[in-house]
Structure formats: C-alpha cells, structure tokens
Coordinates of C-alpha atoms in Angstrom, one line a residue:
V235 CA -24.3 11.3 -3.3
T236 CA -25.5 12.5 0.1
V237 CA -26.2 10.0 2.9
N238 CA -27.9 11.5 6.0
N239 CA -29.1 9.8 9.2
C240 CA -28.5 6.3 7.9
I241 CA -27.2 3.1 9.6
I242 CA -24.7 0.9 7.6
R243 CA -24.3 -2.2 9.8
G244 CA -23.2 -5.8 9.7
N245 CA -21.8 -5.9 6.2
K246 CA -19.1 -8.4 5.1
A247 CA -16.9 -8.1 2.1
T248 CA -13.8 -9.6 0.5
N249 CA -13.2 -7.0 -2.2
E250 CA -12.4 -3.3 -1.9
C251 CA -14.1 -2.4 1.5
S252 CA -16.8 -3.6 3.8
A253 CA -19.1 -0.6 4.2
I254 CA -18.5 2.4 2.0
Y255 CA -16.5 3.1 -1.2
A256 CA -17.2 6.7 -2.2
E257 CA -15.9 9.6 -4.3
K258 CA -17.2 13.2 -4.0
S259 CA -19.9 12.2 -1.5
T260 CA -21.3 13.5 1.8
F261 CA -22.1 11.4 4.9
K262 CA -23.8 13.2 7.8
N263 CA -25.1 12.0 11.1
S264 CA -24.8 8.3 10.2
Q265 CA -23.6 5.1 11.9
I266 CA -21.1 2.8 10.3
V267 CA -21.0 -0.1 12.7
G268 CA -20.1 -3.8 12.9
N269 CA -18.8 -4.2 9.4
T270 CA -16.1 -6.8 8.5
F271 CA -13.6 -7.0 5.7
E272 CA -12.4 -10.6 5.3
G273 CA -9.6 -10.1 2.8
D274 CA -6.3 -8.4 3.3
M275 CA -5.3 -4.7 3.0
R276 CA -8.7 -3.1 2.9
Y277 CA -10.9 -0.9 5.1
T278 CA -14.4 -0.1 6.3
M279 CA -14.6 3.3 4.6
C280 CA -12.7 4.2 1.5
L281 CA -13.1 8.0 0.7
F282 CA -11.9 10.1 -2.1
N283 CA -12.7 13.8 -1.8
C284 CA -15.6 13.2 0.6
V285 CA -17.2 15.0 3.5
V286 CA -18.0 13.0 6.7
D287 CA -19.6 14.9 9.5
G288 CA -21.2 13.8 12.8
C289 CA -20.8 10.1 12.1
A290 CA -20.0 7.1 14.3
V291 CA -17.6 4.6 12.9
K292 CA -17.6 1.8 15.5
N293 CA -16.7 -1.9 16.0
N294 CA -15.5 -2.5 12.5
T295 CA -12.8 -5.2 11.8
S296 CA -10.4 -5.8 8.9
Y297 CA -7.0 -7.1 8.2
S298 CA -5.7 -3.6 7.6
L299 CA -7.0 0.0 7.9
S300 CA -10.0 -1.1 10.1
A301 CA -11.7 2.3 10.1
I302 CA -11.2 5.1 7.5
Y303 CA -9.0 5.5 4.5
A304 CA -9.5 9.1 3.3
I305 CA -7.5 11.0 0.7
R306 CA -7.7 13.7 -2.0
G307 CA -9.3 16.6 -0.2
S308 CA -11.6 14.7 2.2
S309 CA -12.9 16.2 5.4
I310 CA -13.7 14.2 8.5
T311 CA -15.3 16.3 11.3
N312 CA -17.1 15.8 14.6
C313 CA -16.9 12.0 14.3
E314 CA -16.5 9.2 16.8
I315 CA -14.2 6.4 15.7
E316 CA -14.4 3.7 18.4
G317 CA -13.7 0.1 19.0
N318 CA -12.3 -0.7 15.5
S319 CA -9.6 -3.3 15.1
S320 CA -7.1 -4.6 12.6
T321 CA -5.5 -8.0 12.7
S322 CA -2.4 -7.0 10.7
N323 CA 0.6 -4.9 11.5
S324 CA -1.0 -1.8 10.0
R325 CA -3.1 1.2 11.0
G326 CA -6.6 1.9 12.1
S327 CA -7.1 4.9 9.8
Y328 CA -5.1 6.6 7.1
F329 CA -5.5 10.2 6.1
E330 CA -3.7 11.9 3.2
D331 CA -4.6 15.4 1.9
T332 CA -7.5 15.4 4.5
K333 CA -8.8 17.6 7.3
V334 CA -9.7 15.8 10.5
I335 CA -11.3 18.1 13.0
N336 CA -12.9 17.5 16.4
C337 CA -12.9 13.7 16.2
K338 CA -12.6 11.1 18.9
F339 CA -10.4 8.1 18.3
V340 CA -11.1 5.8 21.3
N341 CA -10.9 2.2 22.4
T342 CA -9.2 1.0 19.2
S343 CA -7.1 -2.1 19.3
G344 CA -4.8 -3.8 16.8
N345 CA -1.2 -4.4 15.8
G346 CA -0.6 -1.2 14.0
S347 CA -0.8 2.6 14.2
A348 CA -4.2 3.9 15.3
V349 CA -3.8 6.7 12.8
E350 CA -1.4 7.6 10.0
L351 CA -1.2 11.2 8.7
S352 CA 0.5 11.7 5.4
G353 CA 1.0 14.6 3.1
P354 CA -0.9 17.9 3.5
T355 CA -3.2 16.6 6.3
V356 CA -4.4 18.7 9.2
M357 CA -5.6 17.0 12.4
R358 CA -7.0 19.5 14.9
G359 CA -8.9 19.3 18.2
C360 CA -9.0 15.5 18.2
L361 CA -8.9 13.1 21.2
F362 CA -7.0 9.8 21.3
K363 CA -7.9 7.8 24.5
G364 CA -8.1 4.2 25.6
N365 CA -6.4 2.8 22.5
K366 CA -4.6 -0.5 23.5
D367 CA -2.6 -3.4 22.2
V368 CA -1.1 -1.2 19.5
T369 CA 2.4 -2.4 18.8
L370 CA 3.6 0.6 16.8
N371 CA 2.2 4.1 17.4
I372 CA -1.1 5.8 18.3
I373 CA -0.3 8.5 15.7
Y374 CA 2.3 8.1 12.9
M375 CA 3.1 11.2 11.0
M376 CA 5.1 11.4 7.8
G377 CA 5.6 14.2 5.3
N378 CA 6.6 17.7 6.1
T379 CA 3.1 19.2 5.4
A380 CA 1.2 17.0 8.0
S381 CA 0.2 18.8 11.1
L382 CA -1.3 17.9 14.5
E383 CA -2.8 20.8 16.4
D384 CA -4.6 21.1 19.8
C385 CA -5.0 17.4 20.2
Q386 CA -5.1 15.2 23.3
I387 CA -3.3 11.8 23.3
V388 CA -4.0 10.4 26.7
D389 CA -4.2 7.0 28.5
N390 CA -3.2 4.8 25.6
S391 CA -1.1 1.6 25.5
S392 CA 1.4 1.3 22.6
T393 CA 5.1 1.1 21.8
S394 CA 5.0 4.9 21.4
S395 CA 2.3 7.5 21.5
L396 CA 3.5 9.5 18.5
L397 CA 6.1 8.9 15.8
C398 CA 6.8 11.9 13.6
Y399 CA 8.9 12.0 10.5
Y400 CA 8.7 15.7 9.7
G401 CA 5.4 17.5 10.0
K402 CA 4.3 20.0 12.7
I403 CA 2.9 19.5 16.2
N404 CA 1.4 22.4 18.0
R405 CA -0.4 22.8 21.4
C406 CA -1.0 19.0 22.0
L407 CA -1.2 17.1 25.3
I408 CA 0.6 13.8 25.2
K409 CA 0.2 11.9 28.5
G410 CA 0.2 8.3 29.7

C-alpha cells in the first residue's frame, strides 16, 4: 500500500491503534494529526517494515506510545513529530530495527521517554527541542546496536536528556 499526500485526522480507537496499522507500506508527504487512542498501551502509528517520508505526526494522544511504534526494518525520514502526548509512564515513540533520519521531535509532553531506541536502530541528524513534562528521558537507548549520530537534544525539560544502556553516541549536541 502507498499513501501519498493524505490527511489522517481526528480518529478515535480503543483497539490496536488510532490512525495507522501497516505492514510493508509507504507513507509520503502526509499528515497524521489529532488522533486519539482511548485504551491502554497503544499508539497512533504502528509500523512493520514500512517507509514514512516527509510526514507530519502532530497532536496525537494515547495512554502509551503516543506517536510512532516502528519495528522490523522500518524507515522514518524527514518527518516532524510534534505536540504528541501520552498519559502513562511510557514513551512518545518506540523504534526497533529502524532507521530514523533527519526528523524533528518537538513540543512533546507526557510522563515517559520521548523516544526509545532498541536493537539495531540508527537515529541520525534528528532534532529534539521543546519537549517538556517528561519524567523519565528525552531519549532512552538500550541494546548495544542502537546508535545516535549527529543529533541535537536542546532546550528540553525532563529528569534526564539521555539514558543509554549500551549503544553508541557520536557527534551529538546535548544542551539545556
């Protein structure tokens, strides 16, 4: 499935996810905005081996994983992830075996990590700015094959900006 130049807005769900549940699909230049998941432990976008490029994922709400859950070879590039919130002690997005390149994670609030990187995940050239009320970490890394490269983590409010259990961090700016 290919989704291009679409708006996915204002959906509410109580099972699986509120906006997108996809496998081996491509999403380009689309907006995923204002969606709500009313159950527990779900997300706005659930992606298995998908490509997401040039999309805006904004103002979505859920109990857990308010923005993106991407695994199994997914690629998230040139996206803006903004204003999403979770009400549980969990994360805004979760990436495992995924490439996240040139994305902006801004103005996210919630009780958990803004982003968790696990397994063979590469995050490169990303900006984390203006994230607040995060009681754990802006970025939580686990697994010795996760890497954070050329990223800026600036002007956020949390218990800690970065918590890394193993993994690699190269050429990043962490400030404020």
